[in-house]
Amino acid sequence: MDANGEELAPAVRSILAAARERSGGEERVSVDARSFEDALAAAESDGRVPVIAEVKPTSPTTDGRRDDDPVALASAMVEGGAAALSVLTEPAHFGGSPESLARIRAAVDVPVLRKDFILTEAQLDLVESDLVLLIARFVDDLSGLVSAAEDRGFQPLVEVHTRAELDRAVEAGADLIGVNNRDLGKLEVDLGTFESIAPHVPDDVTLIAESGVGSAADVRRMRSAGADALLIGSAIMDGDVTANVRRFTTA
Ligand SMILES: O=C(O)c1ccccc1NCC(=O)[C@H](O)[C@H](O)COP(=O)(O)O
């Protein structure tokens, strides 16, 4: 069950159980973050669709696993025109690690999002990144965690899947909001989720469409519905990542 008492897919229950066990960093981090807004503006100004390309070695909904060097993958994504990167740090279900993120961030000059299931303030201190994902569905004190992230210099990206979660994200002061097309209760993907929530997002929020984008037509669909940027994982990790990113950034 999640905080709303709703049933969760077994894989997500397992992800959350593992997240509750993970400790934080030993010292409070203080990040000199690369501006995500500037990265989006740079992409727009030279005609690239702003894409956050995700280094996602595996996942509960992916067959197999990609064991390439994460830094090589990340550099190939930047070569394809990614405005920013998302890097999984969850080890048990996504094959990520904080070490991979630190190596990637040192090797590229675009902003890097830490993609994990952060539940506590201490877990923010595991590794430096430019953005951190906070999933509204799983965080009780969302305002507290948004503030804690900002106090450390992170740009928090608050992920929502419903209107009620959007309201919580806005109340928590989120400037960056991602609408996840993947329902983490059932693990089903529906691009209509973004289309139904986007009209209710305040104009001053930077809005990201997350999950389920697999084609140039999907990119255009999400952009028409109001996406300032797209977060794309599986479809980029499948095959030549530079060519895949380029297909989306030129959609
Ligand atoms: O991707 C999964 O299988 C997954 C399973 C359980 C919880 C979360 C999951 N994904 C997290 C994500 O948000 C995605 O990695 C990200 O939005 C990219 O999605 P996609 O482009 O569909 O790989």
PDB file of N, CA, C and O and ligand atoms in Angstrom, residues 9 11-12 15 52 54 56 58-62 86 88 93-94 115 117 133 135 138 159 179-184 187 189 209-214 231-237, ligand 1:
ATOM      1  N   ALA A   9       1.951  -2.454  -7.130  1.00  0.00           N
ATOM      2  CA  ALA A   9       2.488  -3.647  -7.797  1.00  0.00           C
ATOM      3  C   ALA A   9       3.580  -4.258  -6.912  1.00  0.00           C
ATOM      4  O   ALA A   9       4.307  -3.525  -6.229  1.00  0.00           O
ATOM      5  N   ALA A  11       6.493  -5.352  -7.523  1.00  0.00           N
ATOM      6  CA  ALA A  11       7.844  -4.800  -7.764  1.00  0.00           C
ATOM      7  C   ALA A  11       8.013  -3.472  -7.043  1.00  0.00           C
ATOM      8  O   ALA A  11       9.084  -3.178  -6.508  1.00  0.00           O
ATOM      9  N   VAL A  12       6.966  -2.670  -7.009  1.00  0.00           N
ATOM     10  CA  VAL A  12       7.069  -1.352  -6.371  1.00  0.00           C
ATOM     11  C   VAL A  12       7.099  -1.511  -4.850  1.00  0.00           C
ATOM     12  O   VAL A  12       7.834  -0.793  -4.149  1.00  0.00           O
ATOM     13  N   ILE A  15      10.599  -2.329  -4.193  1.00  0.00           N
ATOM     14  CA  ILE A  15      11.450  -1.132  -4.331  1.00  0.00           C
ATOM     15  C   ILE A  15      11.351  -0.271  -3.063  1.00  0.00           C
ATOM     16  O   ILE A  15      12.358   0.206  -2.527  1.00  0.00           O
ATOM     17  N   ILE A  52      15.529  14.813 -21.337  1.00  0.00           N
ATOM     18  CA  ILE A  52      16.334  14.297 -20.226  1.00  0.00           C
ATOM     19  C   ILE A  52      16.493  12.807 -20.521  1.00  0.00           C
ATOM     20  O   ILE A  52      15.523  12.044 -20.459  1.00  0.00           O
ATOM     21  N   GLU A  54      17.756   9.076 -19.876  1.00  0.00           N
ATOM     22  CA  GLU A  54      17.953   8.334 -18.618  1.00  0.00           C
ATOM     23  C   GLU A  54      18.907   7.152 -18.768  1.00  0.00           C
ATOM     24  O   GLU A  54      18.709   6.288 -19.628  1.00  0.00           O
ATOM     25  N   LYS A  56      19.572   3.945 -17.434  1.00  0.00           N
ATOM     26  CA  LYS A  56      18.680   3.021 -16.714  1.00  0.00           C
ATOM     27  C   LYS A  56      19.103   1.602 -17.085  1.00  0.00           C
ATOM     28  O   LYS A  56      18.552   1.016 -18.039  1.00  0.00           O
ATOM     29  N   THR A  58      18.622  -1.367 -15.996  1.00  0.00           N
ATOM     30  CA  THR A  58      17.525  -2.342 -16.067  1.00  0.00           C
ATOM     31  C   THR A  58      16.342  -1.766 -15.287  1.00  0.00           C
ATOM     32  O   THR A  58      16.430  -0.661 -14.747  1.00  0.00           O
ATOM     33  N   SER A  59      15.236  -2.486 -15.257  1.00  0.00           N
ATOM     34  CA  SER A  59      14.095  -2.041 -14.444  1.00  0.00           C
ATOM     35  C   SER A  59      13.129  -3.206 -14.334  1.00  0.00           C
ATOM     36  O   SER A  59      13.241  -4.180 -15.086  1.00  0.00           O
ATOM     37  N   PRO A  60      12.169  -3.104 -13.422  1.00  0.00           N
ATOM     38  CA  PRO A  60      11.202  -4.198 -13.289  1.00  0.00           C
ATOM     39  C   PRO A  60      10.385  -4.450 -14.546  1.00  0.00           C
ATOM     40  O   PRO A  60       9.826  -5.528 -14.708  1.00  0.00           O
ATOM     41  N   THR A  61      10.304  -3.454 -15.451  1.00  0.00           N
ATOM     42  CA  THR A  61       9.498  -3.659 -16.657  1.00  0.00           C
ATOM     43  C   THR A  61      10.356  -3.810 -17.914  1.00  0.00           C
ATOM     44  O   THR A  61       9.849  -3.717 -19.027  1.00  0.00           O
ATOM     45  N   THR A  62      11.654  -4.049 -17.720  1.00  0.00           N
ATOM     46  CA  THR A  62      12.563  -4.206 -18.876  1.00  0.00           C
ATOM     47  C   THR A  62      13.078  -5.632 -18.906  1.00  0.00           C
ATOM     48  O   THR A  62      13.410  -6.191 -17.854  1.00  0.00           O
ATOM     49  N   SER A  86      19.293  11.805 -16.665  1.00  0.00           N
ATOM     50  CA  SER A  86      18.731  11.229 -15.443  1.00  0.00           C
ATOM     51  C   SER A  86      19.516   9.950 -15.193  1.00  0.00           C
ATOM     52  O   SER A  86      19.736   9.163 -16.118  1.00  0.00           O
ATOM     53  N   LEU A  88      19.798   6.604 -12.706  1.00  0.00           N
ATOM     54  CA  LEU A  88      19.270   5.781 -11.619  1.00  0.00           C
ATOM     55  C   LEU A  88      20.368   5.538 -10.597  1.00  0.00           C
ATOM     56  O   LEU A  88      21.486   5.179 -10.971  1.00  0.00           O
ATOM     57  N   HIS A  93      16.871  -2.836  -8.010  1.00  0.00           N
ATOM     58  CA  HIS A  93      15.860  -3.089  -9.045  1.00  0.00           C
ATOM     59  C   HIS A  93      16.175  -2.411 -10.375  1.00  0.00           C
ATOM     60  O   HIS A  93      15.548  -2.705 -11.386  1.00  0.00           O
ATOM     61  N   PHE A  94      17.135  -1.440 -10.369  1.00  0.00           N
ATOM     62  CA  PHE A  94      17.423  -0.675 -11.590  1.00  0.00           C
ATOM     63  C   PHE A  94      18.894  -0.732 -11.991  1.00  0.00           C
ATOM     64  O   PHE A  94      19.277  -0.135 -12.995  1.00  0.00           O
ATOM     65  N   LYS A 115      17.849   9.858  -9.988  1.00  0.00           N
ATOM     66  CA  LYS A 115      16.575   9.145 -10.073  1.00  0.00           C
ATOM     67  C   LYS A 115      16.604   8.023  -9.047  1.00  0.00           C
ATOM     68  O   LYS A 115      17.362   7.059  -9.167  1.00  0.00           O
ATOM     69  N   PHE A 117      14.326   6.500  -5.173  1.00  0.00           N
ATOM     70  CA  PHE A 117      13.100   6.497  -4.377  1.00  0.00           C
ATOM     71  C   PHE A 117      13.482   7.076  -3.016  1.00  0.00           C
ATOM     72  O   PHE A 117      13.675   6.356  -2.042  1.00  0.00           O
ATOM     73  N   LEU A 133      14.929  13.657  -7.780  1.00  0.00           N
ATOM     74  CA  LEU A 133      13.523  13.287  -7.953  1.00  0.00           C
ATOM     75  C   LEU A 133      12.884  13.038  -6.587  1.00  0.00           C
ATOM     76  O   LEU A 133      13.439  12.306  -5.764  1.00  0.00           O
ATOM     77  N   ILE A 135       9.132  11.684  -5.323  1.00  0.00           N
ATOM     78  CA  ILE A 135       7.884  11.118  -5.847  1.00  0.00           C
ATOM     79  C   ILE A 135       6.763  11.399  -4.842  1.00  0.00           C
ATOM     80  O   ILE A 135       6.772  10.872  -3.726  1.00  0.00           O
ATOM     81  N   PHE A 138       5.007   8.815  -2.623  1.00  0.00           N
ATOM     82  CA  PHE A 138       5.718   8.068  -1.579  1.00  0.00           C
ATOM     83  C   PHE A 138       6.273   8.943  -0.461  1.00  0.00           C
ATOM     84  O   PHE A 138       6.862   8.419   0.486  1.00  0.00           O
ATOM     85  N   GLU A 159       7.567  14.450  -8.778  1.00  0.00           N
ATOM     86  CA  GLU A 159       6.823  13.588  -9.713  1.00  0.00           C
ATOM     87  C   GLU A 159       5.402  13.353  -9.202  1.00  0.00           C
ATOM     88  O   GLU A 159       5.198  13.018  -8.038  1.00  0.00           O
ATOM     89  N   VAL A 179       5.060  14.794 -14.718  1.00  0.00           N
ATOM     90  CA  VAL A 179       3.872  13.926 -14.692  1.00  0.00           C
ATOM     91  C   VAL A 179       4.305  12.568 -15.223  1.00  0.00           C
ATOM     92  O   VAL A 179       4.740  12.448 -16.379  1.00  0.00           O
ATOM     93  N   ASN A 180       4.222  11.561 -14.349  1.00  0.00           N
ATOM     94  CA  ASN A 180       4.645  10.214 -14.757  1.00  0.00           C
ATOM     95  C   ASN A 180       3.486   9.492 -15.428  1.00  0.00           C
ATOM     96  O   ASN A 180       2.439   9.267 -14.808  1.00  0.00           O
ATOM     97  N   ASN A 181       3.678   9.142 -16.683  1.00  0.00           N
ATOM     98  CA  ASN A 181       2.651   8.378 -17.409  1.00  0.00           C
ATOM     99  C   ASN A 181       2.567   6.932 -16.928  1.00  0.00           C
ATOM    100  O   ASN A 181       1.635   6.221 -17.290  1.00  0.00           O
ATOM    101  N   ARG A 182       3.576   6.513 -16.148  1.00  0.00           N
ATOM    102  CA  ARG A 182       3.542   5.150 -15.604  1.00  0.00           C
ATOM    103  C   ARG A 182       2.855   5.185 -14.238  1.00  0.00           C
ATOM    104  O   ARG A 182       3.297   5.879 -13.329  1.00  0.00           O
ATOM    105  N   ASP A 183       1.782   4.436 -14.116  1.00  0.00           N
ATOM    106  CA  ASP A 183       1.087   4.302 -12.834  1.00  0.00           C
ATOM    107  C   ASP A 183       1.910   3.351 -11.959  1.00  0.00           C
ATOM    108  O   ASP A 183       2.008   2.158 -12.274  1.00  0.00           O
ATOM    109  N   LEU A 184       2.475   3.876 -10.887  1.00  0.00           N
ATOM    110  CA  LEU A 184       3.343   3.046 -10.055  1.00  0.00           C
ATOM    111  C   LEU A 184       2.536   2.079  -9.177  1.00  0.00           C
ATOM    112  O   LEU A 184       3.109   1.258  -8.480  1.00  0.00           O
ATOM    113  N   LEU A 187       1.893  -0.311 -12.704  1.00  0.00           N
ATOM    114  CA  LEU A 187       2.982  -0.313 -13.693  1.00  0.00           C
ATOM    115  C   LEU A 187       2.459  -0.257 -15.131  1.00  0.00           C
ATOM    116  O   LEU A 187       3.135  -0.708 -16.054  1.00  0.00           O
ATOM    117  N   VAL A 189       1.335   2.007 -18.447  1.00  0.00           N
ATOM    118  CA  VAL A 189       1.726   3.309 -19.013  1.00  0.00           C
ATOM    119  C   VAL A 189       0.613   3.823 -19.915  1.00  0.00           C
ATOM    120  O   VAL A 189       0.076   3.079 -20.740  1.00  0.00           O
ATOM    121  N   ALA A 209       7.219  15.651 -19.089  1.00  0.00           N
ATOM    122  CA  ALA A 209       6.468  14.411 -19.352  1.00  0.00           C
ATOM    123  C   ALA A 209       7.421  13.245 -19.134  1.00  0.00           C
ATOM    124  O   ALA A 209       8.478  13.179 -19.754  1.00  0.00           O
ATOM    125  N   GLU A 210       7.025  12.328 -18.250  1.00  0.00           N
ATOM    126  CA  GLU A 210       7.894  11.202 -17.892  1.00  0.00           C
ATOM    127  C   GLU A 210       7.268   9.875 -18.306  1.00  0.00           C
ATOM    128  O   GLU A 210       6.075   9.645 -18.093  1.00  0.00           O
ATOM    129  N   SER A 211       8.090   8.992 -18.820  1.00  0.00           N
ATOM    130  CA  SER A 211       7.772   7.580 -19.062  1.00  0.00           C
ATOM    131  C   SER A 211       6.891   7.344 -20.287  1.00  0.00           C
ATOM    132  O   SER A 211       5.983   8.123 -20.589  1.00  0.00           O
ATOM    133  N   GLY A 212       7.181   6.226 -20.919  1.00  0.00           N
ATOM    134  CA  GLY A 212       6.307   5.714 -21.970  1.00  0.00           C
ATOM    135  C   GLY A 212       6.491   6.361 -23.314  1.00  0.00           C
ATOM    136  O   GLY A 212       5.735   6.054 -24.247  1.00  0.00           O
ATOM    137  N   VAL A 213       7.469   7.264 -23.445  1.00  0.00           N
ATOM    138  CA  VAL A 213       7.690   7.914 -24.745  1.00  0.00           C
ATOM    139  C   VAL A 213       8.592   7.002 -25.572  1.00  0.00           C
ATOM    140  O   VAL A 213       9.719   6.693 -25.182  1.00  0.00           O
ATOM    141  N   GLY A 214       8.070   6.553 -26.733  1.00  0.00           N
ATOM    142  CA  GLY A 214       8.807   5.569 -27.517  1.00  0.00           C
ATOM    143  C   GLY A 214       9.032   5.958 -28.963  1.00  0.00           C
ATOM    144  O   GLY A 214       9.720   5.251 -29.690  1.00  0.00           O
ATOM    145  N   LEU A 231      11.271  13.176 -20.196  1.00  0.00           N
ATOM    146  CA  LEU A 231      12.203  12.246 -19.548  1.00  0.00           C
ATOM    147  C   LEU A 231      11.998  10.873 -20.194  1.00  0.00           C
ATOM    148  O   LEU A 231      10.907  10.296 -20.115  1.00  0.00           O
ATOM    149  N   ILE A 232      13.067  10.389 -20.857  1.00  0.00           N
ATOM    150  CA  ILE A 232      12.935   9.149 -21.637  1.00  0.00           C
ATOM    151  C   ILE A 232      14.039   8.178 -21.234  1.00  0.00           C
ATOM    152  O   ILE A 232      15.224   8.525 -21.246  1.00  0.00           O
ATOM    153  N   GLY A 233      13.643   6.957 -20.872  1.00  0.00           N
ATOM    154  CA  GLY A 233      14.607   5.943 -20.450  1.00  0.00           C
ATOM    155  C   GLY A 233      14.678   4.765 -21.389  1.00  0.00           C
ATOM    156  O   GLY A 233      15.564   4.676 -22.248  1.00  0.00           O
ATOM    157  N   SER A 234      13.706   3.840 -21.265  1.00  0.00           N
ATOM    158  CA  SER A 234      13.772   2.550 -21.954  1.00  0.00           C
ATOM    159  C   SER A 234      14.016   2.676 -23.455  1.00  0.00           C
ATOM    160  O   SER A 234      14.837   1.945 -24.022  1.00  0.00           O
ATOM    161  N   ALA A 235      13.328   3.600 -24.103  1.00  0.00           N
ATOM    162  CA  ALA A 235      13.443   3.704 -25.566  1.00  0.00           C
ATOM    163  C   ALA A 235      14.815   4.226 -25.985  1.00  0.00           C
ATOM    164  O   ALA A 235      15.223   4.023 -27.126  1.00  0.00           O
ATOM    165  N   ILE A 236      15.512   4.886 -25.073  1.00  0.00           N
ATOM    166  CA  ILE A 236      16.874   5.343 -25.381  1.00  0.00           C
ATOM    167  C   ILE A 236      17.880   4.228 -25.110  1.00  0.00           C
ATOM    168  O   ILE A 236      18.849   4.042 -25.855  1.00  0.00           O
ATOM    169  N   MET A 237      17.629   3.459 -24.043  1.00  0.00           N
ATOM    170  CA  MET A 237      18.588   2.417 -23.649  1.00  0.00           C
ATOM    171  C   MET A 237      18.573   1.214 -24.594  1.00  0.00           C
ATOM    172  O   MET A 237      19.450   0.360 -24.533  1.00  0.00           O
TER     173      MET A 237
HETATM  174  O1  LIG B   1      10.560   1.749 -15.355  1.00  0.00           O
HETATM  175  C1  LIG B   1      10.111   0.884 -14.578  1.00  0.00           C
HETATM  176  O2  LIG B   1      10.012  -0.328 -14.860  1.00  0.00           O
HETATM  177  C2  LIG B   1       9.655   1.279 -13.220  1.00  0.00           C
HETATM  178  C3  LIG B   1       9.116   0.316 -12.378  1.00  0.00           C
HETATM  179  C4  LIG B   1       8.721   0.636 -11.108  1.00  0.00           C
HETATM  180  C5  LIG B   1       8.851   1.929 -10.648  1.00  0.00           C
HETATM  181  C6  LIG B   1       9.395   2.912 -11.466  1.00  0.00           C
HETATM  182  C7  LIG B   1       9.789   2.595 -12.736  1.00  0.00           C
HETATM  183  N1  LIG B   1      10.341   3.539 -13.568  1.00  0.00           N
HETATM  184  C8  LIG B   1      10.740   4.824 -13.123  1.00  0.00           C
HETATM  185  C9  LIG B   1      10.610   5.871 -14.121  1.00  0.00           C
HETATM  186  O3  LIG B   1      10.020   6.863 -13.784  1.00  0.00           O
HETATM  187  C10 LIG B   1      11.211   5.737 -15.479  1.00  0.00           C
HETATM  188  O4  LIG B   1      12.478   5.174 -15.371  1.00  0.00           O
HETATM  189  C11 LIG B   1      11.367   7.029 -16.274  1.00  0.00           C
HETATM  190  O5  LIG B   1      10.272   7.871 -16.174  1.00  0.00           O
HETATM  191  C12 LIG B   1      11.602   6.663 -17.737  1.00  0.00           C
HETATM  192  O6  LIG B   1      10.530   5.875 -18.203  1.00  0.00           O
HETATM  193  P1  LIG B   1      10.630   5.072 -19.575  1.00  0.00           P
HETATM  194  O7  LIG B   1      10.997   6.061 -20.645  1.00  0.00           O
HETATM  195  O8  LIG B   1       9.258   4.513 -19.788  1.00  0.00           O
HETATM  196  O9  LIG B   1      11.676   4.056 -19.388  1.00  0.00           O
END
